Amino acid sequence: MNMTLKSLFAALLLSLSLGLSSSVLAQEVAPININTAGEELLAELPGIGPSRAAAIIEERDTNGEFESIDDLTRVSGIGAATVDRMRDQVVLED
């Protein structure tokens, strides 16, 4: 009896965790406009963080808006591999 309750409880927990993880994964996140986003939002991009986010803003303020996603490689510390990881999460216009 005790083992049956444990098995049932384990199955319930597994079902709930799978259901929650799939709903979280299914949520679509709006792409980030790299020409208007602030430091906090940019820092959420893969491979960016606060210091590179600040560098993106500095580059944008100094040299104007980015004309292509690949222009992010102008920012020190951001290479082609980083740009490729975030390519589907960024846009140039709203």
mmCIF file of C-alpha atoms in Angstrom:
data_model
loop_
_atom_site.group_PDB
_atom_site.id
_atom_site.type_symbol
_atom_site.label_atom_id
_atom_site.label_comp_id
_atom_site.label_asym_id
_atom_site.label_seq_id
_atom_site.Cartn_x
_atom_site.Cartn_y
_atom_site.Cartn_z
ATOM 1 C CA MET A 1 0.000 0.000 0.000
ATOM 2 C CA ASN A 2 2.747 2.439 0.970
ATOM 3 C CA MET A 3 4.711 1.660 -2.199
ATOM 4 C CA THR A 4 1.610 2.229 -4.345
ATOM 5 C CA LEU A 5 1.087 5.689 -2.855
ATOM 6 C CA LYS A 6 4.733 6.577 -3.436
ATOM 7 C CA SER A 7 4.526 5.397 -7.043
ATOM 8 C CA LEU A 8 1.315 7.325 -7.600
ATOM 9 C CA PHE A 9 2.800 10.458 -6.046
ATOM 10 C CA ALA A 10 5.956 10.141 -8.178
ATOM 11 C CA ALA A 11 3.877 9.715 -11.338
ATOM 12 C CA LEU A 12 1.799 12.771 -10.428
ATOM 13 C CA LEU A 13 4.898 14.899 -9.857
ATOM 14 C CA LEU A 14 6.417 13.754 -13.128
ATOM 15 C CA SER A 15 3.218 14.567 -15.023
ATOM 16 C CA LEU A 16 3.012 18.021 -13.487
ATOM 17 C CA SER A 17 6.640 18.837 -14.177
ATOM 18 C CA LEU A 18 6.367 17.731 -17.809
ATOM 19 C CA GLY A 19 3.209 19.754 -18.256
ATOM 20 C CA LEU A 20 4.735 22.883 -16.761
ATOM 21 C CA SER A 21 7.982 22.622 -18.678
ATOM 22 C CA SER A 22 6.206 22.197 -22.001
ATOM 23 C CA SER A 23 3.980 25.212 -21.343
ATOM 24 C CA VAL A 24 7.016 27.321 -20.463
ATOM 25 C CA LEU A 25 8.804 26.187 -23.611
ATOM 26 C CA ALA A 26 5.713 26.892 -25.702
ATOM 27 C CA GLN A 27 5.599 30.545 -24.667
ATOM 28 C CA GLU A 28 6.775 32.789 -27.438
ATOM 29 C CA VAL A 29 9.062 35.605 -26.454
ATOM 30 C CA ALA A 30 8.851 38.808 -28.438
ATOM 31 C CA PRO A 31 12.074 39.562 -30.300
ATOM 32 C CA ILE A 32 14.226 42.365 -28.908
ATOM 33 C CA ASN A 33 14.821 45.436 -31.057
ATOM 34 C CA ILE A 34 18.563 46.005 -30.753
ATOM 35 C CA ASN A 35 18.172 49.611 -31.938
ATOM 36 C CA THR A 36 15.827 50.631 -29.118
ATOM 37 C CA ALA A 37 16.239 48.125 -26.270
ATOM 38 C CA GLY A 38 17.733 49.162 -22.968
ATOM 39 C CA GLU A 39 20.616 47.519 -21.147
ATOM 40 C CA GLU A 40 18.461 45.254 -18.985
ATOM 41 C CA LEU A 41 16.603 43.787 -21.953
ATOM 42 C CA LEU A 42 19.726 43.362 -24.076
ATOM 43 C CA ALA A 43 21.461 41.588 -21.185
ATOM 44 C CA GLU A 44 18.872 38.791 -21.430
ATOM 45 C CA LEU A 45 20.141 37.762 -24.862
ATOM 46 C CA PRO A 46 22.318 34.635 -25.007
ATOM 47 C CA GLY A 47 25.996 35.448 -24.563
ATOM 48 C CA ILE A 48 25.430 39.122 -23.767
ATOM 49 C CA GLY A 49 25.062 40.010 -20.074
ATOM 50 C CA PRO A 50 25.292 43.496 -18.543
ATOM 51 C CA SER A 51 28.744 44.560 -19.790
ATOM 52 C CA ARG A 52 28.143 43.595 -23.420
ATOM 53 C CA ALA A 53 24.661 45.119 -23.263
ATOM 54 C CA ALA A 54 26.253 48.406 -22.200
ATOM 55 C CA ALA A 55 28.768 48.054 -25.043
ATOM 56 C CA ILE A 56 25.924 47.511 -27.543
ATOM 57 C CA ILE A 57 24.249 50.716 -26.378
ATOM 58 C CA GLU A 58 27.540 52.634 -26.492
ATOM 59 C CA GLU A 59 28.199 51.414 -30.050
ATOM 60 C CA ARG A 60 24.647 52.310 -31.087
ATOM 61 C CA ASP A 61 24.888 55.797 -29.540
ATOM 62 C CA THR A 62 28.331 56.460 -31.018
ATOM 63 C CA ASN A 63 27.916 55.073 -34.530
ATOM 64 C CA GLY A 64 24.171 55.042 -35.122
ATOM 65 C CA GLU A 65 21.602 52.298 -35.394
ATOM 66 C CA PHE A 66 22.517 48.801 -36.485
ATOM 67 C CA GLU A 67 21.515 48.188 -40.102
ATOM 68 C CA SER A 68 21.821 44.406 -39.898
ATOM 69 C CA ILE A 69 22.003 41.857 -37.113
ATOM 70 C CA ASP A 70 25.561 41.070 -38.220
ATOM 71 C CA ASP A 71 26.545 44.656 -37.342
ATOM 72 C CA LEU A 72 26.588 43.502 -33.717
ATOM 73 C CA THR A 73 30.065 42.143 -34.441
ATOM 74 C CA ARG A 74 31.227 45.796 -34.321
ATOM 75 C CA VAL A 75 30.824 45.506 -30.551
ATOM 76 C CA SER A 76 33.930 44.328 -28.727
ATOM 77 C CA GLY A 77 33.420 40.826 -27.373
ATOM 78 C CA ILE A 78 30.606 39.905 -29.754
ATOM 79 C CA GLY A 79 31.590 37.595 -32.580
ATOM 80 C CA ALA A 80 29.742 35.774 -35.317
ATOM 81 C CA ALA A 81 28.974 32.778 -33.075
ATOM 82 C CA THR A 82 27.276 35.001 -30.491
ATOM 83 C CA VAL A 83 25.283 36.755 -33.209
ATOM 84 C CA ASP A 84 24.176 33.393 -34.604
ATOM 85 C CA ARG A 85 22.949 32.262 -31.152
ATOM 86 C CA MET A 86 20.728 35.327 -30.795
ATOM 87 C CA ARG A 87 19.726 35.804 -34.434
ATOM 88 C CA ASP A 88 16.149 34.526 -33.964
ATOM 89 C CA GLN A 89 15.665 36.638 -30.826
ATOM 90 C CA VAL A 90 16.507 40.082 -32.197
ATOM 91 C CA VAL A 91 15.047 42.472 -34.750
ATOM 92 C CA LEU A 92 16.019 45.868 -36.125
ATOM 93 C CA GLU A 93 12.543 47.425 -36.139
ATOM 94 C CA ASP A 94 9.400 47.082 -34.029
#
